[in-house]
PDB file of C-alpha atoms in Angstrom:
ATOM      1  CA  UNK A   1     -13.033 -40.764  34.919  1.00  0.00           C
ATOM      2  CA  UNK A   2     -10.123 -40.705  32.589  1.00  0.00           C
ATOM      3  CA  UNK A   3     -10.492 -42.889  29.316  1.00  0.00           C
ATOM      4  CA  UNK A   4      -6.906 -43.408  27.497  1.00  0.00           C
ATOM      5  CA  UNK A   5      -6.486 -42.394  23.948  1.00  0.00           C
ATOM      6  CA  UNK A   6      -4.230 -43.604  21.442  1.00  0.00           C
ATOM      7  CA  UNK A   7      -3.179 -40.970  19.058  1.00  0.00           C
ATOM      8  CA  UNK A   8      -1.889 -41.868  15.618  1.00  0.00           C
ATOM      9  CA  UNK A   9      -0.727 -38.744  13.833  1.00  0.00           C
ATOM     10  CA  UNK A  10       2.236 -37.184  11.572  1.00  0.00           C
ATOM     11  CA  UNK A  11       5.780 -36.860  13.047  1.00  0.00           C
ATOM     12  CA  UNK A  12       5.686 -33.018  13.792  1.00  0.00           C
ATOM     13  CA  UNK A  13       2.205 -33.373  15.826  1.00  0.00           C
ATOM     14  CA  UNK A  14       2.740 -33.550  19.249  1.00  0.00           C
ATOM     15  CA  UNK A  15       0.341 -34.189  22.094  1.00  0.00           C
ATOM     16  CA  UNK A  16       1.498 -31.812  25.077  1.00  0.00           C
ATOM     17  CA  UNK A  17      -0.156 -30.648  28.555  1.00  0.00           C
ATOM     18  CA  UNK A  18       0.649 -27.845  31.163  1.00  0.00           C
ATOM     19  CA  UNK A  19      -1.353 -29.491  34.070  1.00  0.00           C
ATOM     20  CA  UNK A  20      -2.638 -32.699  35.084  1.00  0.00           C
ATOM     21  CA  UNK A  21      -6.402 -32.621  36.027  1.00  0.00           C
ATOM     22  CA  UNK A  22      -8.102 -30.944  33.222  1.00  0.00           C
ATOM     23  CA  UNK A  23      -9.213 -32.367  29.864  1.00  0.00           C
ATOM     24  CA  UNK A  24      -8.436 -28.704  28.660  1.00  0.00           C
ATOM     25  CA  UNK A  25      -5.246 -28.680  28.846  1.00  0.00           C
ATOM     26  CA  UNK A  26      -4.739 -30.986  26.618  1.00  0.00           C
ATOM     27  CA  UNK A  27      -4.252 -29.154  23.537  1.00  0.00           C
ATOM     28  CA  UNK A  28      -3.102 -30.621  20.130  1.00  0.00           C
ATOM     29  CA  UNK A  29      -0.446 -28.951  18.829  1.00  0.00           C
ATOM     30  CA  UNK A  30       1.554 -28.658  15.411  1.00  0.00           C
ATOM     31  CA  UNK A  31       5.294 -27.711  16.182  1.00  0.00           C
ATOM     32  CA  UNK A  32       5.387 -25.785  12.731  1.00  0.00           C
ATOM     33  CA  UNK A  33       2.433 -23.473  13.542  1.00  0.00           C
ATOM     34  CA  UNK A  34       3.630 -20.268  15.576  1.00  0.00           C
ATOM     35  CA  UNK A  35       0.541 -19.271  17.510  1.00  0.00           C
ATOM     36  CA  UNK A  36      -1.132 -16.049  16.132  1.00  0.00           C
ATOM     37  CA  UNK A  37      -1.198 -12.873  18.774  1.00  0.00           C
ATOM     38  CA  UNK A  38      -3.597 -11.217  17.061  1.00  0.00           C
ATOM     39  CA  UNK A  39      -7.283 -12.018  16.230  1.00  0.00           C
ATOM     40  CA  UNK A  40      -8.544 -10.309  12.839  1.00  0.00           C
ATOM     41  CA  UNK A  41     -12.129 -10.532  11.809  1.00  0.00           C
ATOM     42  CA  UNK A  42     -11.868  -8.601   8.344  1.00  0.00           C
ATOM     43  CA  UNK A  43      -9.729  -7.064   5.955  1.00  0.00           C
ATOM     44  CA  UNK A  44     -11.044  -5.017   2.838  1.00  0.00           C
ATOM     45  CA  UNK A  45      -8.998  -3.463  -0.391  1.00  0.00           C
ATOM     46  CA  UNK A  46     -11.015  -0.337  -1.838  1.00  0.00           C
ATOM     47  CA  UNK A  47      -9.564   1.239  -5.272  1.00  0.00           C
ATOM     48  CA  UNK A  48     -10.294   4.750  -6.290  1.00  0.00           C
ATOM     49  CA  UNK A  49      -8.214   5.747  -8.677  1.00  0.00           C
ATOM     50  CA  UNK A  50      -4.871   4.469  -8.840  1.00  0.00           C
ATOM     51  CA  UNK A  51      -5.251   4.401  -4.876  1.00  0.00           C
ATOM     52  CA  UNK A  52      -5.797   1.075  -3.416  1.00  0.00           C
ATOM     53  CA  UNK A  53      -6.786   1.430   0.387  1.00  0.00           C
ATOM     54  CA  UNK A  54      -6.314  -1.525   2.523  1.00  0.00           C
ATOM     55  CA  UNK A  55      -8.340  -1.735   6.112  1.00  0.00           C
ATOM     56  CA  UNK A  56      -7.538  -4.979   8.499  1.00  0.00           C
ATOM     57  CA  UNK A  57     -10.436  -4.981  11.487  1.00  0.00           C
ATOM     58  CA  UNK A  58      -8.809  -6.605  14.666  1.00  0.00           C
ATOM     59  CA  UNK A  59     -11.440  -8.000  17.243  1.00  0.00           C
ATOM     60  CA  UNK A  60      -8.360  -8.995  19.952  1.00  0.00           C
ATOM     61  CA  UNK A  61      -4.678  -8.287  20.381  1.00  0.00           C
ATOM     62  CA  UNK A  62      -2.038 -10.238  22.701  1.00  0.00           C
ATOM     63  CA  UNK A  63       1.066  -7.753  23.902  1.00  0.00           C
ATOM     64  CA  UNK A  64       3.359 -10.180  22.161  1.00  0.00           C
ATOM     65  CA  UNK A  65       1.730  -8.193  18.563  1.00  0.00           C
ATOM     66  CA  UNK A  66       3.430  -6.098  16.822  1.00  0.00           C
ATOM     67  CA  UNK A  67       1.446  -5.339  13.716  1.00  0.00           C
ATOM     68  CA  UNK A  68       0.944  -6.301  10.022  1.00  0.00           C
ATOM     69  CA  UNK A  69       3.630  -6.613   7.325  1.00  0.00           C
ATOM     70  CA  UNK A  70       1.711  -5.891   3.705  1.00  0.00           C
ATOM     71  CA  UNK A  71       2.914  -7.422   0.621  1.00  0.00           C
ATOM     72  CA  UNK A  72       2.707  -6.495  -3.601  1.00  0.00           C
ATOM     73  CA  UNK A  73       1.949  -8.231  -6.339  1.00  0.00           C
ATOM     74  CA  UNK A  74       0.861  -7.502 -10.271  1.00  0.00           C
ATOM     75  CA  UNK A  75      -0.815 -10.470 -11.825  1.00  0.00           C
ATOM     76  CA  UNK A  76       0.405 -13.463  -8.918  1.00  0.00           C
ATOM     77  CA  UNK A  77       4.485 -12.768  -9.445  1.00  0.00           C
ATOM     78  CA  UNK A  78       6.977 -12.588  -7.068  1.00  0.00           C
ATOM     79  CA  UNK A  79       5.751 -10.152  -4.166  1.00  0.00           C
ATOM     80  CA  UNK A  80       7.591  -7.117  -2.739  1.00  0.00           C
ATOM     81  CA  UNK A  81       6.714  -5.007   0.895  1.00  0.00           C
ATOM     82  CA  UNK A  82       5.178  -2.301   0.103  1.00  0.00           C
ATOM     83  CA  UNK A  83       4.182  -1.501   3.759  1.00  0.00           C
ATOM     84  CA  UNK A  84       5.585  -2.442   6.885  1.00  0.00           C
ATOM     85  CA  UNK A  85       4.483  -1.712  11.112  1.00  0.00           C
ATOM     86  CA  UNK A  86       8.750  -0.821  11.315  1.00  0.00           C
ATOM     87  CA  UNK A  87       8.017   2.241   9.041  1.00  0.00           C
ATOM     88  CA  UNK A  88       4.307   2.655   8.898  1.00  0.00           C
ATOM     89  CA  UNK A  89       2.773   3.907  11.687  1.00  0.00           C
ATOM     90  CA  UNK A  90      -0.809   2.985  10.623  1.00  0.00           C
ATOM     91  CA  UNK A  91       0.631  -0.589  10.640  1.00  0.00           C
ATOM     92  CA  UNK A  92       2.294  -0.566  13.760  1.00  0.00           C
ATOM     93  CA  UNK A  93      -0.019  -2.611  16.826  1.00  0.00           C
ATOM     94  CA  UNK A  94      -2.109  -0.245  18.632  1.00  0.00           C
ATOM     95  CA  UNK A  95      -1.511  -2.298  22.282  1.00  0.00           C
ATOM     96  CA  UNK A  96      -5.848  -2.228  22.425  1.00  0.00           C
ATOM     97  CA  UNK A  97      -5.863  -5.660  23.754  1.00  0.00           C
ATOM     98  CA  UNK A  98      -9.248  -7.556  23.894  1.00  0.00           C
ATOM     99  CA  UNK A  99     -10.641  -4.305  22.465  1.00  0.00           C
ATOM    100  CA  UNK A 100      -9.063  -4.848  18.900  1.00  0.00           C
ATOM    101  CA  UNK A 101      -8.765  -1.793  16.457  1.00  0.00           C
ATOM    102  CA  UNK A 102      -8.710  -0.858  12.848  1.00  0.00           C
ATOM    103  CA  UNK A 103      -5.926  -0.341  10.994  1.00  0.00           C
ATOM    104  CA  UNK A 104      -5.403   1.711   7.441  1.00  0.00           C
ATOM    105  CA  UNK A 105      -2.872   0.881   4.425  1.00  0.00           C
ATOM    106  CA  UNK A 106      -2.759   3.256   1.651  1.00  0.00           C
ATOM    107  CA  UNK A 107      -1.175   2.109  -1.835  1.00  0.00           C
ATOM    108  CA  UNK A 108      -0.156   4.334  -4.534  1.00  0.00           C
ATOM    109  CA  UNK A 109      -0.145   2.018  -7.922  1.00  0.00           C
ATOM    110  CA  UNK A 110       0.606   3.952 -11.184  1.00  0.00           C
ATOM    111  CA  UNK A 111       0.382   0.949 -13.665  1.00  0.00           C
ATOM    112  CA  UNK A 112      -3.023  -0.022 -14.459  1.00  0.00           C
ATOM    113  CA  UNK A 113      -3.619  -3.963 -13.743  1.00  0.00           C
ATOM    114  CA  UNK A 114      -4.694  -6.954 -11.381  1.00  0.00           C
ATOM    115  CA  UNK A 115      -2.819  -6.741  -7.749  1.00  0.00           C
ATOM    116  CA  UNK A 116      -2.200  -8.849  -5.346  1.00  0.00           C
ATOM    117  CA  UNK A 117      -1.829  -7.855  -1.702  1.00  0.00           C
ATOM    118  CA  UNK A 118      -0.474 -10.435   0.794  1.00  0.00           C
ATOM    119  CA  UNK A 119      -1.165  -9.757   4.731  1.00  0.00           C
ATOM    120  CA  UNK A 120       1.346 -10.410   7.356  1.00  0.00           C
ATOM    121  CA  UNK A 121       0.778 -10.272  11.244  1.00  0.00           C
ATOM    122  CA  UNK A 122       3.874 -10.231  13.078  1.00  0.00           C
ATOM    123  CA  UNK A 123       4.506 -11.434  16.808  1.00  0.00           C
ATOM    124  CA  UNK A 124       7.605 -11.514  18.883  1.00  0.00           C
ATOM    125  CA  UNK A 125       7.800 -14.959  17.916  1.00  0.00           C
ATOM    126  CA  UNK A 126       7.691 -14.930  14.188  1.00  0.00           C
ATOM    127  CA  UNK A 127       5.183 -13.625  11.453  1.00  0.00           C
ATOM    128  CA  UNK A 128       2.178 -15.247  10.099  1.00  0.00           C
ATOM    129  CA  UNK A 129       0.244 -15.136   6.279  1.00  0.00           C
ATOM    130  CA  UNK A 130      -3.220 -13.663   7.085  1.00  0.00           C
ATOM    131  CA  UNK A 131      -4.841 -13.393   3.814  1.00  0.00           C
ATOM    132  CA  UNK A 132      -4.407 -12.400   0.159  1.00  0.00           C
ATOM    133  CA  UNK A 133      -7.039  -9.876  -1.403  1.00  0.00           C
ATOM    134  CA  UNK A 134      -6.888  -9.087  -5.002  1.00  0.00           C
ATOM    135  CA  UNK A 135      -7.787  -5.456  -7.017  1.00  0.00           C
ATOM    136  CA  UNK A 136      -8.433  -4.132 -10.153  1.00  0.00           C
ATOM    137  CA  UNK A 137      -7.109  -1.014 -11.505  1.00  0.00           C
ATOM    138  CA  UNK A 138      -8.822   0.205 -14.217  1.00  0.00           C
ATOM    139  CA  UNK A 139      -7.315   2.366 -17.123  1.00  0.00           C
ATOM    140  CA  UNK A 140      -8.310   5.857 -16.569  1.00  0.00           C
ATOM    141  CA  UNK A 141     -11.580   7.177 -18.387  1.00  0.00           C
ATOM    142  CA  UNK A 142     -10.691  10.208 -19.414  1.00  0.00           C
ATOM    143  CA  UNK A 143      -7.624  12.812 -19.587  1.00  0.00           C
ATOM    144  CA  UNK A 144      -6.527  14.301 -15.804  1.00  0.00           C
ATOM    145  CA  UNK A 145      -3.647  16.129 -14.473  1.00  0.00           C
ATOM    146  CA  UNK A 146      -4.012  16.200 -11.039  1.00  0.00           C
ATOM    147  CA  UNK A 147      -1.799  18.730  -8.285  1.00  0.00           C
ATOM    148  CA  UNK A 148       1.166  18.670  -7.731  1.00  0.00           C
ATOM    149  CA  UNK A 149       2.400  17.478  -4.238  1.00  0.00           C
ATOM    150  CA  UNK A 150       3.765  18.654  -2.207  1.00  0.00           C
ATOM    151  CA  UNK A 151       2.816  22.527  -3.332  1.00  0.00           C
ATOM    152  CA  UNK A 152       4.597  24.909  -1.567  1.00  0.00           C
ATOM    153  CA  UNK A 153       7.775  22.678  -2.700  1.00  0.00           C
ATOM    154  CA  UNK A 154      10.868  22.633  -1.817  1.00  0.00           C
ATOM    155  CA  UNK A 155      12.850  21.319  -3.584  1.00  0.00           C
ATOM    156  CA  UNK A 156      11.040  18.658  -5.671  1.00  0.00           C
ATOM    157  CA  UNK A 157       7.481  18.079  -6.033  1.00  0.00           C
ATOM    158  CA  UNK A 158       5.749  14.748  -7.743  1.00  0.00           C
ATOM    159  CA  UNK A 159       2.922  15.818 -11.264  1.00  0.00           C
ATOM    160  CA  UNK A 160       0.555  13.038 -11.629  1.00  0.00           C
ATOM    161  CA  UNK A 161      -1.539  12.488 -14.552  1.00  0.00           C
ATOM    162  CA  UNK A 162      -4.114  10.337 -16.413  1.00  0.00           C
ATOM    163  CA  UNK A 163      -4.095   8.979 -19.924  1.00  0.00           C
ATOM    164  CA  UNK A 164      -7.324   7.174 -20.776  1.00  0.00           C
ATOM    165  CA  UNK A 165      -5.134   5.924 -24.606  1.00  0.00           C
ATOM    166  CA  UNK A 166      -1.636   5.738 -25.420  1.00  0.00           C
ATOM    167  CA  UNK A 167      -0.503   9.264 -26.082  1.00  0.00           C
ATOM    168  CA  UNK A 168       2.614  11.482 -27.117  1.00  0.00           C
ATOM    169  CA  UNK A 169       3.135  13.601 -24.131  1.00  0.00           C
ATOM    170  CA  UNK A 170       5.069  16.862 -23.158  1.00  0.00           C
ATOM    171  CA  UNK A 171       5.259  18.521 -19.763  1.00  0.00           C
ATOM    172  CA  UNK A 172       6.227  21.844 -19.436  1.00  0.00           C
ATOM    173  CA  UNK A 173       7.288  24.385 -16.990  1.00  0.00           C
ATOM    174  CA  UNK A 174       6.295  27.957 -17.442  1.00  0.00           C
ATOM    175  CA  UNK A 175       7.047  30.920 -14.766  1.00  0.00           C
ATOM    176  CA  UNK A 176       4.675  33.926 -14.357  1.00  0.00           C
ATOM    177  CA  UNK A 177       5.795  36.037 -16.838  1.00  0.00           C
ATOM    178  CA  UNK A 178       4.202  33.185 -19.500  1.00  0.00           C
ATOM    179  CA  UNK A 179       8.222  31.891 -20.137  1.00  0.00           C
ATOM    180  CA  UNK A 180       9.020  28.583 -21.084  1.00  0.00           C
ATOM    181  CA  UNK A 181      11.552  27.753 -18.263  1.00  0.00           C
ATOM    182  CA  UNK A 182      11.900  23.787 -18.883  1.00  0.00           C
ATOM    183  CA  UNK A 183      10.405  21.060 -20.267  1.00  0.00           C
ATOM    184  CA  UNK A 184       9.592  17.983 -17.406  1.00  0.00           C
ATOM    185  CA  UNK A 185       9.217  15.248 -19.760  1.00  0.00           C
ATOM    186  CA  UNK A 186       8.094  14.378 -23.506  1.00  0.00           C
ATOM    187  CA  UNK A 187       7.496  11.307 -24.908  1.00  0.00           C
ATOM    188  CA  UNK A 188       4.835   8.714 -25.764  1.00  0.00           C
ATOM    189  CA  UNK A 189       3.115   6.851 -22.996  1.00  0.00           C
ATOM    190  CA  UNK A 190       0.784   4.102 -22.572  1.00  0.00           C
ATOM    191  CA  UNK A 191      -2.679   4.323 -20.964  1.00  0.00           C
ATOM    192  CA  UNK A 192      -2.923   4.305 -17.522  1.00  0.00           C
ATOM    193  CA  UNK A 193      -1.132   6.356 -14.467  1.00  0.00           C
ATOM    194  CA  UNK A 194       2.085   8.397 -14.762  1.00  0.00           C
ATOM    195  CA  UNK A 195       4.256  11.089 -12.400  1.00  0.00           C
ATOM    196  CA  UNK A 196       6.838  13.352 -12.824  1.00  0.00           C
ATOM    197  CA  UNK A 197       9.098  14.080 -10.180  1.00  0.00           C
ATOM    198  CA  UNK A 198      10.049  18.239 -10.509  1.00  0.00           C
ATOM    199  CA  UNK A 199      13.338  19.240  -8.859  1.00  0.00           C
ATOM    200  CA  UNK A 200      13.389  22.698  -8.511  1.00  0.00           C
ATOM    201  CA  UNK A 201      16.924  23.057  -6.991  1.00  0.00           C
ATOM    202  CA  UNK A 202      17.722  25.196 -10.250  1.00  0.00           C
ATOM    203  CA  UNK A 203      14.952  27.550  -9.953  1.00  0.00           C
ATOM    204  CA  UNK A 204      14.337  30.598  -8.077  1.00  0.00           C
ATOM    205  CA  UNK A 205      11.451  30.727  -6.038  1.00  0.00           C
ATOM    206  CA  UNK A 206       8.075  32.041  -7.420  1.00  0.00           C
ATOM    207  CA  UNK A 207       4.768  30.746  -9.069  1.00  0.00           C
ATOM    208  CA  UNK A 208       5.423  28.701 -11.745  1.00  0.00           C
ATOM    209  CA  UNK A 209       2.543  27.362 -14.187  1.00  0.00           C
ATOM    210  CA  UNK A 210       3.122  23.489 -15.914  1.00  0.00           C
ATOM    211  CA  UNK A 211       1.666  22.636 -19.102  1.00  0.00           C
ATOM    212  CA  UNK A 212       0.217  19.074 -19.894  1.00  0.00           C
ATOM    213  CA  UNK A 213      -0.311  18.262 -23.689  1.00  0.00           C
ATOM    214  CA  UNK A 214      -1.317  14.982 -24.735  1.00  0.00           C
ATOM    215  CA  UNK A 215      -2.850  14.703 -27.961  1.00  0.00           C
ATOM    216  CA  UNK A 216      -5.831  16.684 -28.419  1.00  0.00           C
ATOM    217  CA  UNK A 217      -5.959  17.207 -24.522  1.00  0.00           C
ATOM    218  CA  UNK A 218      -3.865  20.243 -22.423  1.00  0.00           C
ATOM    219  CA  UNK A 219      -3.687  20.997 -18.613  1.00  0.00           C
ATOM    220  CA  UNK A 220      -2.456  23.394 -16.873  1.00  0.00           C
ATOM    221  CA  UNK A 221      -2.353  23.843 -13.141  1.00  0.00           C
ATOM    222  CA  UNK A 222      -0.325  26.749 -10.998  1.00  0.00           C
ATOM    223  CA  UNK A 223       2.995  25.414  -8.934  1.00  0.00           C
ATOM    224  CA  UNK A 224       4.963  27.536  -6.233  1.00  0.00           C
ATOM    225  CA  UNK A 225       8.252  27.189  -4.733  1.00  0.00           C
ATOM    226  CA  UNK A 226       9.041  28.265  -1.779  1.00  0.00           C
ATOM    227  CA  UNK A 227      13.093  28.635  -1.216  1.00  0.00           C
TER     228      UNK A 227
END
């Protein structure tokens, strides 16, 4: 028994059916909304560090998916892609279908702050906002200088350290021998996290030794290039 309905609703709802004899196919249907071929059922920002890692649990996934876009923000400003399924393999879909999988973002922030990341799942037919999650990156708690990667190097290699205050820094390069060969940066910084990028084009190869001051604090950690 069919009962007719009379549908009042805004100008880009339309009422639309792909058969004739079952209540079921009888969807409503916004022409704005671009259907979603992917089903996710959480999504979860961890910080350590300066690291922020993002994880986006899929419980289904249509062959029309093509995985998640993931966007930057500090403090709610304009946002920038920071990750992307074109260039990302983590991001790109894994074709699991009604299995769903997991999928892994990793985020390298060096100013200390409030983010803002903004997920994207894209379709053949257009993209989608997911959901925004929000982190904290706290200033560092004490003085660090971390390893430099990548070590072999050739020919640059990225220093990171950790300044719990504002500090006047100097980074140094030193070869075996205990020589001064350059100096990588000096300078005052604020708190938070900083890199140098070494090129090493100009050296020859060898173990090399670099020298973090920064105020009462000093590192020192072993380097080698490999030409």
């Amino acid at each position: 028994h069919w009962v007719a309905l009379q549908v009042e609703s805004p100008a880009d709802v339309n009422i639309t059916s792909v058969a004739d004899k079952s209540s079921v196919n009888y969807p409503l249907q916004n022409a704005q909304d671009i259907p979603l071929p992917v089903q996710v059922t959480n999504i979860t920002a961890k910080v350590v560090g300066s690291v922020v890692k993002i994880k986006i649990r899929t419980q289904t996934e249509r062959d029309d998916f093509l995985g998640f876009n993931i966007y930057r923000s500090k403090e709610n400003t304009s946002y920038v892609l920071v990750g992307s399924y074109l260039n990302h393999s983590a991001l790109k879909a894994k074709g699991l279908g009604p299995y769903g999988g997991e999928y892994e973002f990793v985020d390298k922030v060096v100013e200390s702050g409030k983010y803002f990341y903004k997920i994207e799942a894209v379709g053949r037919n257009g993209s989608k906002e997911l959901d925004v999650v929000q982190v904290l990156i706290d200033i560092p708690k004490k003085y660090v200088l971390h390893q430099n990667y990548p070590n072999p190097f050739n020919p640059t290699t990225t220093i990171e350290f950790e300044l719990p205050v504002s500090a006047n820094v100097v980074l140094e390069l030193y070869n075996i021998s205990g020589q001064k060969v350059k100096e990588l940066f000096s300078g005052k910084l604020p708190a938070g996290y900083h890199k140098v990028v070494v090129d090493g084009r100009d050296l020859a190869s060898g173990v090399y030794f670099y020298v973090l001051r920064a105020n009462d604090f000093v590192g020192v950690k072993k380097m080698v290039l490999v030409k």
